[in-house]
PDB file of C-alpha atoms in Angstrom:
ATOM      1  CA  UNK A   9     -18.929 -16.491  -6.813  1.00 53.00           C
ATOM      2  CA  UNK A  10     -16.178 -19.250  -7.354  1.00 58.00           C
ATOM      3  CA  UNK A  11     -13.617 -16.813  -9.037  1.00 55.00           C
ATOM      4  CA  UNK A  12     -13.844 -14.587  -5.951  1.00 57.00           C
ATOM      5  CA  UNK A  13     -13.616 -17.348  -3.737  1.00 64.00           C
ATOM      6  CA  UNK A  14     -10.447 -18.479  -5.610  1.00 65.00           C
ATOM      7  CA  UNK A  15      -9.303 -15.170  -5.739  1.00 62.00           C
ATOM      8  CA  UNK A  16      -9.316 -14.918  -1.982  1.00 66.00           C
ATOM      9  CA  UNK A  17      -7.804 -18.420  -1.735  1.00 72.00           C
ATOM     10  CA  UNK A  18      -4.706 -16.977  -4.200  1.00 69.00           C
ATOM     11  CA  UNK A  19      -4.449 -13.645  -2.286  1.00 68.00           C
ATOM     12  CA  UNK A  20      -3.797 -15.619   1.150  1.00 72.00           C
ATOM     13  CA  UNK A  21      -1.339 -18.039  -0.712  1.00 75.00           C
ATOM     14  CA  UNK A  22       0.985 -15.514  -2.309  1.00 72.00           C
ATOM     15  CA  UNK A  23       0.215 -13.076   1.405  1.00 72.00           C
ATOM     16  CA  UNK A  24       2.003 -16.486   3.192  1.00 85.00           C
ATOM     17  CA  UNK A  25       4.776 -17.280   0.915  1.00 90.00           C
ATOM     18  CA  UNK A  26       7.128 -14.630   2.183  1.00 91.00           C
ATOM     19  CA  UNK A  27       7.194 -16.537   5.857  1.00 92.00           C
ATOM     20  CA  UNK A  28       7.217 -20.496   4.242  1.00 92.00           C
ATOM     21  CA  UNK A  29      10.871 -19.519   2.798  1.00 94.00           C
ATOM     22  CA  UNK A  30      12.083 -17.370   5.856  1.00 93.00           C
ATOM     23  CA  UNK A  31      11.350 -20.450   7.892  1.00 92.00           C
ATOM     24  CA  UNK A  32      12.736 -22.892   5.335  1.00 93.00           C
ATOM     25  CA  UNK A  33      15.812 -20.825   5.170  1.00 94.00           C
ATOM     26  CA  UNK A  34      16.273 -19.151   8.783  1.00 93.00           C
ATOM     27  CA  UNK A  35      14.224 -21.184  10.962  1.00 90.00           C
ATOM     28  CA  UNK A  36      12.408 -19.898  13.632  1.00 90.00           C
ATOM     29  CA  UNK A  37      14.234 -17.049  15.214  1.00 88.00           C
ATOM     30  CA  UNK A  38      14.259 -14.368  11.881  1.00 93.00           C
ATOM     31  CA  UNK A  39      10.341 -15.722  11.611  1.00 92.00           C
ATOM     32  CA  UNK A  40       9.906 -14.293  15.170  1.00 92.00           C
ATOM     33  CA  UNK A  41      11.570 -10.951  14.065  1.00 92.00           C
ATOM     34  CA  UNK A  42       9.471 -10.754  10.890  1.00 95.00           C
ATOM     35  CA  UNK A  43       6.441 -11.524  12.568  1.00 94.00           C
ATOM     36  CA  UNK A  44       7.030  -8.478  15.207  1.00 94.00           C
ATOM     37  CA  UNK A  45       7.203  -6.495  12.107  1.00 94.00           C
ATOM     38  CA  UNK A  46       4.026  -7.693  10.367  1.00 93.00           C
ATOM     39  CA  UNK A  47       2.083  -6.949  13.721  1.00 93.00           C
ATOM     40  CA  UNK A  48       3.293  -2.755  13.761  1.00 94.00           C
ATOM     41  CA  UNK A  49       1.790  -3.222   9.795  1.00 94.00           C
ATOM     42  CA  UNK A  50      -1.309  -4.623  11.663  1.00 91.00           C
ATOM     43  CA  UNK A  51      -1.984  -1.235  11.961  1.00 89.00           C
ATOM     44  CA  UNK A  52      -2.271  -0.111   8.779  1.00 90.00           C
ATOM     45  CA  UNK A  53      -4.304  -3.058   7.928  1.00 87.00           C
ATOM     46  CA  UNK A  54      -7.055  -3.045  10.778  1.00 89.00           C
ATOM     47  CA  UNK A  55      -6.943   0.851  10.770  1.00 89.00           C
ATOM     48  CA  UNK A  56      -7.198   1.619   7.042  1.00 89.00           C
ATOM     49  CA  UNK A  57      -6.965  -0.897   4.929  1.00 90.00           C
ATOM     50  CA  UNK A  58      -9.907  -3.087   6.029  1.00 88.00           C
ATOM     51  CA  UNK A  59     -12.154  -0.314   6.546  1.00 90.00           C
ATOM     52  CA  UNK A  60     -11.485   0.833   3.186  1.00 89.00           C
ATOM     53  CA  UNK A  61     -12.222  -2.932   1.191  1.00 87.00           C
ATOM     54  CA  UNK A  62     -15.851  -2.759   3.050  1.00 87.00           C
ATOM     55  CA  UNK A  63     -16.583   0.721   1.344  1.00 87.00           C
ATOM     56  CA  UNK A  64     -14.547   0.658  -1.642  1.00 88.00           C
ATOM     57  CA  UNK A  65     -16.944  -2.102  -3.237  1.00 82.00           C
ATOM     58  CA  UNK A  66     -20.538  -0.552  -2.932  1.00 84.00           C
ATOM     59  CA  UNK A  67     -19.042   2.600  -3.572  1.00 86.00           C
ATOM     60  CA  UNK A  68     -17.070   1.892  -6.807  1.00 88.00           C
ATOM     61  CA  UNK A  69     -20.586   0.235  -8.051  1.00 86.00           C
ATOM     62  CA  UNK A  70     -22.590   4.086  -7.595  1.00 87.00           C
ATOM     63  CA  UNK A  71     -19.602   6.126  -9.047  1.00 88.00           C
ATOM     64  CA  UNK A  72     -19.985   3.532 -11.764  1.00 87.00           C
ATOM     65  CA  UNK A  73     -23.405   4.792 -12.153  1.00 87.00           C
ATOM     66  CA  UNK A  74     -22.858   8.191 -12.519  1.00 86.00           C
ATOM     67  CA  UNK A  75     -22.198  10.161 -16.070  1.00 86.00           C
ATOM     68  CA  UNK A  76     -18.475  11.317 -15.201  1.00 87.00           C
ATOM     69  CA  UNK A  77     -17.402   8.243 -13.173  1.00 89.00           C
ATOM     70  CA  UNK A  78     -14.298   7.742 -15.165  1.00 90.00           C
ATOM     71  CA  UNK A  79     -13.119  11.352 -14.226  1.00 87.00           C
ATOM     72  CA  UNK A  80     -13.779  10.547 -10.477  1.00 86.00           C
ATOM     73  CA  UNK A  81     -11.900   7.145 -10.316  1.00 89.00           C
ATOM     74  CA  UNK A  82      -8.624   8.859 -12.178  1.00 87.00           C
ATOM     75  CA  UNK A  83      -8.945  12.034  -9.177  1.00 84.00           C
ATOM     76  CA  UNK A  84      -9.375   9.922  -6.227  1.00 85.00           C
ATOM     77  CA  UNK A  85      -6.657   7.475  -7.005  1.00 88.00           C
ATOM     78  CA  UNK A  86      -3.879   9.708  -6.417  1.00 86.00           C
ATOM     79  CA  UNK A  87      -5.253  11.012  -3.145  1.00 85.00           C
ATOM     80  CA  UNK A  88      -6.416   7.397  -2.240  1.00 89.00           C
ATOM     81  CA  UNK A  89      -2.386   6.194  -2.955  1.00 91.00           C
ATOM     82  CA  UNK A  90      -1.366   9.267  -1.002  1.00 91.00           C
ATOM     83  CA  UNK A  91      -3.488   8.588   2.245  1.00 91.00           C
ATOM     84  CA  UNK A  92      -2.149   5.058   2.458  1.00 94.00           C
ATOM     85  CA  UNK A  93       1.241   5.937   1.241  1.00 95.00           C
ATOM     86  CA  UNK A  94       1.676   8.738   4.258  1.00 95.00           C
ATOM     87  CA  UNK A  95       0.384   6.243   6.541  1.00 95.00           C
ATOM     88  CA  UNK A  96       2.450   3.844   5.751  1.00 96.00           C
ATOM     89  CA  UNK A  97       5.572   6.020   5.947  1.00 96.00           C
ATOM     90  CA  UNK A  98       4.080   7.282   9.551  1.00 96.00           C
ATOM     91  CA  UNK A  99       4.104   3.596  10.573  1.00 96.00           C
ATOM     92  CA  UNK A 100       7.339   3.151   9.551  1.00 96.00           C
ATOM     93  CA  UNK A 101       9.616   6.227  10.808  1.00 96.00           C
ATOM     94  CA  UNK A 102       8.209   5.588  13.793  1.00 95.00           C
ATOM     95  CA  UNK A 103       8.314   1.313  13.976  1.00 95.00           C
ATOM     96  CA  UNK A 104      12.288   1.480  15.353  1.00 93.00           C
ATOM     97  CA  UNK A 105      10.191   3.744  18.661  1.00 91.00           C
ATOM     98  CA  UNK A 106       7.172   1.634  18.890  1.00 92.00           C
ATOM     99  CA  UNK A 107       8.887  -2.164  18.918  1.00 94.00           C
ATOM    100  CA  UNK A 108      11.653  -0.651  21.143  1.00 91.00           C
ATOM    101  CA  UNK A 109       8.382   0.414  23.030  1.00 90.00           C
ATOM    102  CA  UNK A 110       6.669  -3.189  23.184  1.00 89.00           C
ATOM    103  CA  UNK A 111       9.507  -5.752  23.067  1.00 91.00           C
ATOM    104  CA  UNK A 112      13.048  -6.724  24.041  1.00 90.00           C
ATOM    105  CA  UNK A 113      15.992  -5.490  22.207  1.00 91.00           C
ATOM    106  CA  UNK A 114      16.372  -9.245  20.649  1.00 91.00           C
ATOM    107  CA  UNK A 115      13.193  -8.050  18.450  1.00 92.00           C
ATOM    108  CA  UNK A 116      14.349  -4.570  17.470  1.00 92.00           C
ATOM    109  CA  UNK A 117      15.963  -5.384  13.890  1.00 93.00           C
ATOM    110  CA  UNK A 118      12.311  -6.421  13.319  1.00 95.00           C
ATOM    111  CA  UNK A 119      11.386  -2.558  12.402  1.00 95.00           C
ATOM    112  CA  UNK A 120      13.747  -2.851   9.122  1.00 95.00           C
ATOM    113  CA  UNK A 121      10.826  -5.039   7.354  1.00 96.00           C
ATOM    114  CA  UNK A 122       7.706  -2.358   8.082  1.00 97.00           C
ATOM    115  CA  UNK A 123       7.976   0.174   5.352  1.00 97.00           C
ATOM    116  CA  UNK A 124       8.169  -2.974   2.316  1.00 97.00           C
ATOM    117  CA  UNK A 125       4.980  -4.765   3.839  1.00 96.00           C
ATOM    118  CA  UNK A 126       3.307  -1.581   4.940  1.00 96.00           C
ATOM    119  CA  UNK A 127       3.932  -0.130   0.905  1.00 96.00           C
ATOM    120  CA  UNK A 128       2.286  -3.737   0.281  1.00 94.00           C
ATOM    121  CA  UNK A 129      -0.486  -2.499   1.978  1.00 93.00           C
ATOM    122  CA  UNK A 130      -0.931   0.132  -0.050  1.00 95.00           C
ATOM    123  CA  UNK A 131       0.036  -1.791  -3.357  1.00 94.00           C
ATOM    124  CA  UNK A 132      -3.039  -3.856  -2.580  1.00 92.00           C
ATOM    125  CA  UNK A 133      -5.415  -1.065  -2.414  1.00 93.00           C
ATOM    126  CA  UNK A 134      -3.971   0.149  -6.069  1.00 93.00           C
ATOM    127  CA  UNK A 135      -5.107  -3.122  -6.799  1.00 91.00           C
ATOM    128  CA  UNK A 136      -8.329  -3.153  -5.397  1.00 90.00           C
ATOM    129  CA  UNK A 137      -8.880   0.248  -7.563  1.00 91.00           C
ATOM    130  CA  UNK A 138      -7.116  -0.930 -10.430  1.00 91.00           C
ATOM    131  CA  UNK A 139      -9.988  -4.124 -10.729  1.00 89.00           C
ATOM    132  CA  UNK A 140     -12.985  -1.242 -10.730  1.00 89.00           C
ATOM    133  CA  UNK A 141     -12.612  -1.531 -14.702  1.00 88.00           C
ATOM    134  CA  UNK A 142     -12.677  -5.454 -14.661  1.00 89.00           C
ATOM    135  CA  UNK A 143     -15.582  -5.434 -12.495  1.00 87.00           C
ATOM    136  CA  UNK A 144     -17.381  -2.901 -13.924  1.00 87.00           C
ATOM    137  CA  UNK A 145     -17.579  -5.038 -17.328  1.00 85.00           C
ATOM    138  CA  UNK A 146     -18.536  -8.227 -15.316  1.00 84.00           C
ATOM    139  CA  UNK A 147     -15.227  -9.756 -15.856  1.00 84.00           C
ATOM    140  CA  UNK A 148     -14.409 -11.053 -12.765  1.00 78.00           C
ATOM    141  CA  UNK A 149     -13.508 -14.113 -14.206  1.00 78.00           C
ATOM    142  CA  UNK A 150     -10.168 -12.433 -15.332  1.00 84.00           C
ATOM    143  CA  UNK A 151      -9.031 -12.319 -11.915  1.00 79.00           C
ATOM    144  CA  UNK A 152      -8.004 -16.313 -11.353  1.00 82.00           C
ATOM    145  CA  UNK A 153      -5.557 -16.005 -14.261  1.00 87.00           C
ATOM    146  CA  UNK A 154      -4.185 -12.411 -13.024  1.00 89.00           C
ATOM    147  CA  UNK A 155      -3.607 -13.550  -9.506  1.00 86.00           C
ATOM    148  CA  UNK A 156      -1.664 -16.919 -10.527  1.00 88.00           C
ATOM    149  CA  UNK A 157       0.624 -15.209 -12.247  1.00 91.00           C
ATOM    150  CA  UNK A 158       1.017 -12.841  -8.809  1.00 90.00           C
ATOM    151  CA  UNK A 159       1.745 -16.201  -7.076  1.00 89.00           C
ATOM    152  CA  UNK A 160       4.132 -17.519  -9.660  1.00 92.00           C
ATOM    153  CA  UNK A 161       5.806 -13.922  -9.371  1.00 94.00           C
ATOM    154  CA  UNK A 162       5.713 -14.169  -6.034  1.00 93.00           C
ATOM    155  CA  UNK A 163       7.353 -17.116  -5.371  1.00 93.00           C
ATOM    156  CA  UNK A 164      10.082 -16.458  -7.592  1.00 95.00           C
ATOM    157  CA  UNK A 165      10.845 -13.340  -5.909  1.00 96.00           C
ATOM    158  CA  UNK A 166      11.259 -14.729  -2.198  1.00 95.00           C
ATOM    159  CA  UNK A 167      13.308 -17.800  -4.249  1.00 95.00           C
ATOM    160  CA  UNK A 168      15.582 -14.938  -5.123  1.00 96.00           C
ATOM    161  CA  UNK A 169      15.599 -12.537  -2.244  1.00 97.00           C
ATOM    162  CA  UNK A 170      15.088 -14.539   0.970  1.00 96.00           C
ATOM    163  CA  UNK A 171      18.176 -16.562   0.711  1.00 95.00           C
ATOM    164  CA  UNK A 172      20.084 -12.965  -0.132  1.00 95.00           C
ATOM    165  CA  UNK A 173      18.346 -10.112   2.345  1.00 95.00           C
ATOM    166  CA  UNK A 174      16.791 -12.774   5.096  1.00 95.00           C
ATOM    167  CA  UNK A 175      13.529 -10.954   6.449  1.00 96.00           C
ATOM    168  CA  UNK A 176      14.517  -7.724   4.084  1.00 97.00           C
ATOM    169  CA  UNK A 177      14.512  -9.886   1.542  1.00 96.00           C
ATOM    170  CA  UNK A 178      11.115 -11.330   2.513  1.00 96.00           C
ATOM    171  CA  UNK A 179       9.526  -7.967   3.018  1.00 96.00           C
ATOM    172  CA  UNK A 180      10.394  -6.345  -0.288  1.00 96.00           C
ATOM    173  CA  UNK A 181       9.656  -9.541  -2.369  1.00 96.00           C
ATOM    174  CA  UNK A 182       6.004  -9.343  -0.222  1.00 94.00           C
ATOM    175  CA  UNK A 183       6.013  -5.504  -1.203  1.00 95.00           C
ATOM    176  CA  UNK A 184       7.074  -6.191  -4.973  1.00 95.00           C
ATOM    177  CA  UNK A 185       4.440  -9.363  -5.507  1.00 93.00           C
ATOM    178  CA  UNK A 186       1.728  -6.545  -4.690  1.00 93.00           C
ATOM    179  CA  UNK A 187       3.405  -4.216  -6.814  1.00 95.00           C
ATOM    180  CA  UNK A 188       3.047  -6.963  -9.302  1.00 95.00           C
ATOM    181  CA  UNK A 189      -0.488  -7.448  -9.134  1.00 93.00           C
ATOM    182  CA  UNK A 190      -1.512  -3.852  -9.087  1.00 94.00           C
ATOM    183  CA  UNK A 191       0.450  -3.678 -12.212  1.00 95.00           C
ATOM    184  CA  UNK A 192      -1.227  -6.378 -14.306  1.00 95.00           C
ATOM    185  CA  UNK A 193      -4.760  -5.809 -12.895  1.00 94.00           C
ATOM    186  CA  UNK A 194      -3.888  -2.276 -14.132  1.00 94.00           C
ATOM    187  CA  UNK A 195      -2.815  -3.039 -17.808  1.00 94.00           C
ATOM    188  CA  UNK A 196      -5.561  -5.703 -18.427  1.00 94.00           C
ATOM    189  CA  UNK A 197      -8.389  -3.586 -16.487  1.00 93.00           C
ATOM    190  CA  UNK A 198      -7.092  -0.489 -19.070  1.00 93.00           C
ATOM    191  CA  UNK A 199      -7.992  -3.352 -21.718  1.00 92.00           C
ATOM    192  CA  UNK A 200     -11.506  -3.976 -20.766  1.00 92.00           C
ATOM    193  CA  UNK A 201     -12.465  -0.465 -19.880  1.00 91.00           C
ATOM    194  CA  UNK A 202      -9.916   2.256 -19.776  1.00 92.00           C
ATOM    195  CA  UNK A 203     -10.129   4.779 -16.941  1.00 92.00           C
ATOM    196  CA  UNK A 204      -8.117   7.986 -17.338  1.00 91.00           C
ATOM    197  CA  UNK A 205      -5.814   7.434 -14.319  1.00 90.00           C
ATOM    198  CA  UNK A 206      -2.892   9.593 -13.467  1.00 85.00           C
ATOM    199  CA  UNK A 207      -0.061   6.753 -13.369  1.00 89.00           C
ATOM    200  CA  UNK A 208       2.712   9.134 -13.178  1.00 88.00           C
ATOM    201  CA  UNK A 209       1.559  10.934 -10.023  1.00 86.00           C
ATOM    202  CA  UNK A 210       0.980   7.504  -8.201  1.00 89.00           C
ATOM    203  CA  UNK A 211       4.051   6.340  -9.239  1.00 91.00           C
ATOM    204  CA  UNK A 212       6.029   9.567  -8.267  1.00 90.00           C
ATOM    205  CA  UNK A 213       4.102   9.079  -4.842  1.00 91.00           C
ATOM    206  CA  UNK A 214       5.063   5.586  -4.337  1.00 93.00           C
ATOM    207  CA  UNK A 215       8.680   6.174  -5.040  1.00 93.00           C
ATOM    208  CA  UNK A 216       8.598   9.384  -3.301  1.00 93.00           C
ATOM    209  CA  UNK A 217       7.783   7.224   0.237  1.00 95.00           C
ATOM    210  CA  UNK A 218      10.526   4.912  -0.531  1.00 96.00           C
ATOM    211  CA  UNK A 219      13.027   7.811  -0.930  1.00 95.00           C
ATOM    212  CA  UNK A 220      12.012   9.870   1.835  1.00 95.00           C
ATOM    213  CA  UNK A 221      12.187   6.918   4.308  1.00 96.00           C
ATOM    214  CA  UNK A 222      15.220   5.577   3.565  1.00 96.00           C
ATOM    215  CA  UNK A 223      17.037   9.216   3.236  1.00 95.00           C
ATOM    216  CA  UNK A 224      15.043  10.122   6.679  1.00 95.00           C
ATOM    217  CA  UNK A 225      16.200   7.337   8.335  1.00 93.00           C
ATOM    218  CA  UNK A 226      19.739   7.222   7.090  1.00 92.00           C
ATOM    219  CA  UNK A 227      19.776  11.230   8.886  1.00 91.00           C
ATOM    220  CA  UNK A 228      18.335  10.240  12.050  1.00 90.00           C
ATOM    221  CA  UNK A 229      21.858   7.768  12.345  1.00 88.00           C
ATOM    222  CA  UNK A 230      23.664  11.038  13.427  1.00 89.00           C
ATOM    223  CA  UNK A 231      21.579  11.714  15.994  1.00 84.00           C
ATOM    224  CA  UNK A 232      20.956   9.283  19.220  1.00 79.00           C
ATOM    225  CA  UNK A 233      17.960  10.589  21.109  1.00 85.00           C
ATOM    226  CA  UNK A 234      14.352   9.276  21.028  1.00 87.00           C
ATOM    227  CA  UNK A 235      13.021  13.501  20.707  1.00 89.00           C
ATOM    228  CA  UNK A 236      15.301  14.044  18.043  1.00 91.00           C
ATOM    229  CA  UNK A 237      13.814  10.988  15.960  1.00 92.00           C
ATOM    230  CA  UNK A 238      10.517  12.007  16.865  1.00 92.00           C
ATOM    231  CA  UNK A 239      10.880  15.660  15.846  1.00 93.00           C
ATOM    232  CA  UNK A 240      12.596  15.043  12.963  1.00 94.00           C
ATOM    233  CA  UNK A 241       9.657  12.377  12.048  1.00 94.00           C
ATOM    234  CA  UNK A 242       7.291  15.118  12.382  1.00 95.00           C
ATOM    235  CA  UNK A 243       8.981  17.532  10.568  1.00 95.00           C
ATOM    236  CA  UNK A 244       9.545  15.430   7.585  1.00 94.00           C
ATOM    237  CA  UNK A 245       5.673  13.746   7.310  1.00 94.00           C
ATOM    238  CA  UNK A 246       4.781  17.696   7.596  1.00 93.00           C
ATOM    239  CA  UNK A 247       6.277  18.569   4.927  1.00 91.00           C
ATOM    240  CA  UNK A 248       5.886  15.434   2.678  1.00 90.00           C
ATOM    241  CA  UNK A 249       1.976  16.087   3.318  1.00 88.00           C
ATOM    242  CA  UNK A 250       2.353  20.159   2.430  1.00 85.00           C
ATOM    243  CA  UNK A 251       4.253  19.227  -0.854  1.00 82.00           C
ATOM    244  CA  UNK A 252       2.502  16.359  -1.590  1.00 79.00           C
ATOM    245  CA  UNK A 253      -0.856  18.123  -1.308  1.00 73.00           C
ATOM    246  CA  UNK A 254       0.291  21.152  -3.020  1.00 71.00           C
ATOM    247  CA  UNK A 255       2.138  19.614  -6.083  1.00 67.00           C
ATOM    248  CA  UNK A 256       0.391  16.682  -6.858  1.00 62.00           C
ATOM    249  CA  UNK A 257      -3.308  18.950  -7.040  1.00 60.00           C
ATOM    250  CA  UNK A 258      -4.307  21.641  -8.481  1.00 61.00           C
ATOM    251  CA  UNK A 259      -6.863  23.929  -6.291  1.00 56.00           C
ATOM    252  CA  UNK A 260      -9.678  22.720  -8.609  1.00 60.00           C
ATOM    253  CA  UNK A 261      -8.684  18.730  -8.332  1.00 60.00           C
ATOM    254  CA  UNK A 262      -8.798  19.254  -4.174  1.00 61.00           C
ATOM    255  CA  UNK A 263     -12.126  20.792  -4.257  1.00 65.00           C
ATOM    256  CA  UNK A 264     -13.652  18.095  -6.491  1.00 64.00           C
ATOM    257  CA  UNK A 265     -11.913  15.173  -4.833  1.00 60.00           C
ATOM    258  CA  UNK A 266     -13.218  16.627  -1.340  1.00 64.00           C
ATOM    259  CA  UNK A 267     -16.692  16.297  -2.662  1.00 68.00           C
ATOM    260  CA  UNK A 268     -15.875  12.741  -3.857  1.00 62.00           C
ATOM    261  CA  UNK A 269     -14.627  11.818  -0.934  1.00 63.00           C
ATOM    262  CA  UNK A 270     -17.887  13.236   0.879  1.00 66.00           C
ATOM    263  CA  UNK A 271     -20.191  11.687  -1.293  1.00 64.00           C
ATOM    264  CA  UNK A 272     -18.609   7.877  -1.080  1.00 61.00           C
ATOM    265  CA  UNK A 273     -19.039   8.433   2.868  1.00 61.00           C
ATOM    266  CA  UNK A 274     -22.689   9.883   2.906  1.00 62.00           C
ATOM    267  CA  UNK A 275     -23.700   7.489   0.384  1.00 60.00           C
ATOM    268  CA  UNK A 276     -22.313   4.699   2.640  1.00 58.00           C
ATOM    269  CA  UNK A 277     -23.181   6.195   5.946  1.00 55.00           C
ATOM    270  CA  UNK A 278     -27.284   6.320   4.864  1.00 54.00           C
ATOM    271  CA  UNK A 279     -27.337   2.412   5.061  1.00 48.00           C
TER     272      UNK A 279
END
């Protein structure tokens, strides 16, 4: 319908803004960096992210339907944010290796802005989940208002940051103006139909990327080889997987979000 349609028209305005200032105040060369970075996030986005928007909507529709579906979206949310959280870190450890890979060493800076707009990735699939409540009550309406205010937001935050952190600054204000609009389509979506979600563990997984990134990168300085970064990428997304896995579900959450997981696919695989 038109708020949809004016949704999508937002969502591509505030998804632009982030390369109208870097232009406006760099010019052309630092928008060829951050562009270099944008296509390594391409990844996430054709990979994952896409993928999961075309099931996501039928399937939030038939957990709707079902007696406990407010228990099921509050367990697959953390393992949903986890999934696109390790990815994105994946992506990014190992962006400095794969633009070193495909370009000239003019363009390598360009990895520095892949871990803010791949987490924006992932920010944008909290909010897809987040608006499961809204749509659920046939309030879509609510979504015109909620992503203005992510454009305003927006555009305020590459006002600040772009002129500071150049294409840094771009990135995170792009990472934080998703952040933004998971957040409100949370707190009014809890409004019209509260859902039982586990905000503390997606918010110690979100943080825990962040952390683990920069520390992991920051320790890979003192050593100059490609097979040391590589190893010691490996070694790291191991065990942030393990702990994650292990700390963030009990036994008895794992076995019921496998069988969520595997009934969203079969239900969407029989069309």
């Amino acid at each position: 319908g038109i708020p949809s349609m004016v949704g999508i028209l937002l969502l591509v305005s505030f998804d632009m803004i982030d390369r109208f200032f870097l232009n406006y105040y760099f010019g052309l060369s630092d928008l060829g960096l951050y562009s270099i970075g944008r296509k390594v996030v391409a990844i996430i986005s054709m990979a994952l992210v896409a993928p999961f928007m075309g099931i996501w909507a039928p399937s939030m529709y038939r957990i709707a339907n079902l007696d406990n579906h407010k228990e099921i979206f509050a367990r697959i949310l953390p393992l949903i944010i986890f999934l696109f959280s390790f990815s994105s870190l994946t992506v990014s450890l190992f962006s400095p290796e794969i633009i070193r890979l495909l370009t000239t060493p003019i363009f390598y800076d360009s990895y520095r802005v892949v871990i803010w707009l791949s987490m924006a990735q992932t920010a944008y699939v909290i909010s897809a989940i987040m608006a499961s409540g809204i749509n659920i009550v046939g309030k879509s309406e609510f979504g015109i208002p909620l992503n203005i205010g992510t454009l305003i937001f927006g555009i305020i935050s590459n006002f600040i940051l772009v002129p500071r952190f150049g294409i840094v600054g771009a990135a995170s204000a792009t990472c934080m103006t998703f952040m933004f609009q998971a957040g409100i389509y949370y707190i009014v979506a809890q409004k019209l139909y509260y859902m039982p979600y586990h905000i503390v563990k997606t918010i110690v997984i979100l943080c825990a990327t962040f952390i683990i990134y920069f520390i992991t990168s920051l320790f890979k300085t003192i050593f100059i080889t490609i097979l040391s970064h590589i190893f010691i990428n490996i070694i790291v997304l191991f065990l942030f997987a393990l702990i994650a896995y292990r700390q963030l579900m009990h036994y008895t959450e794992r076995q019921k979000i496998k069988d969520y997981i595997y009934l969203i696919f079969k239900n969407n695989m029989s069309f």
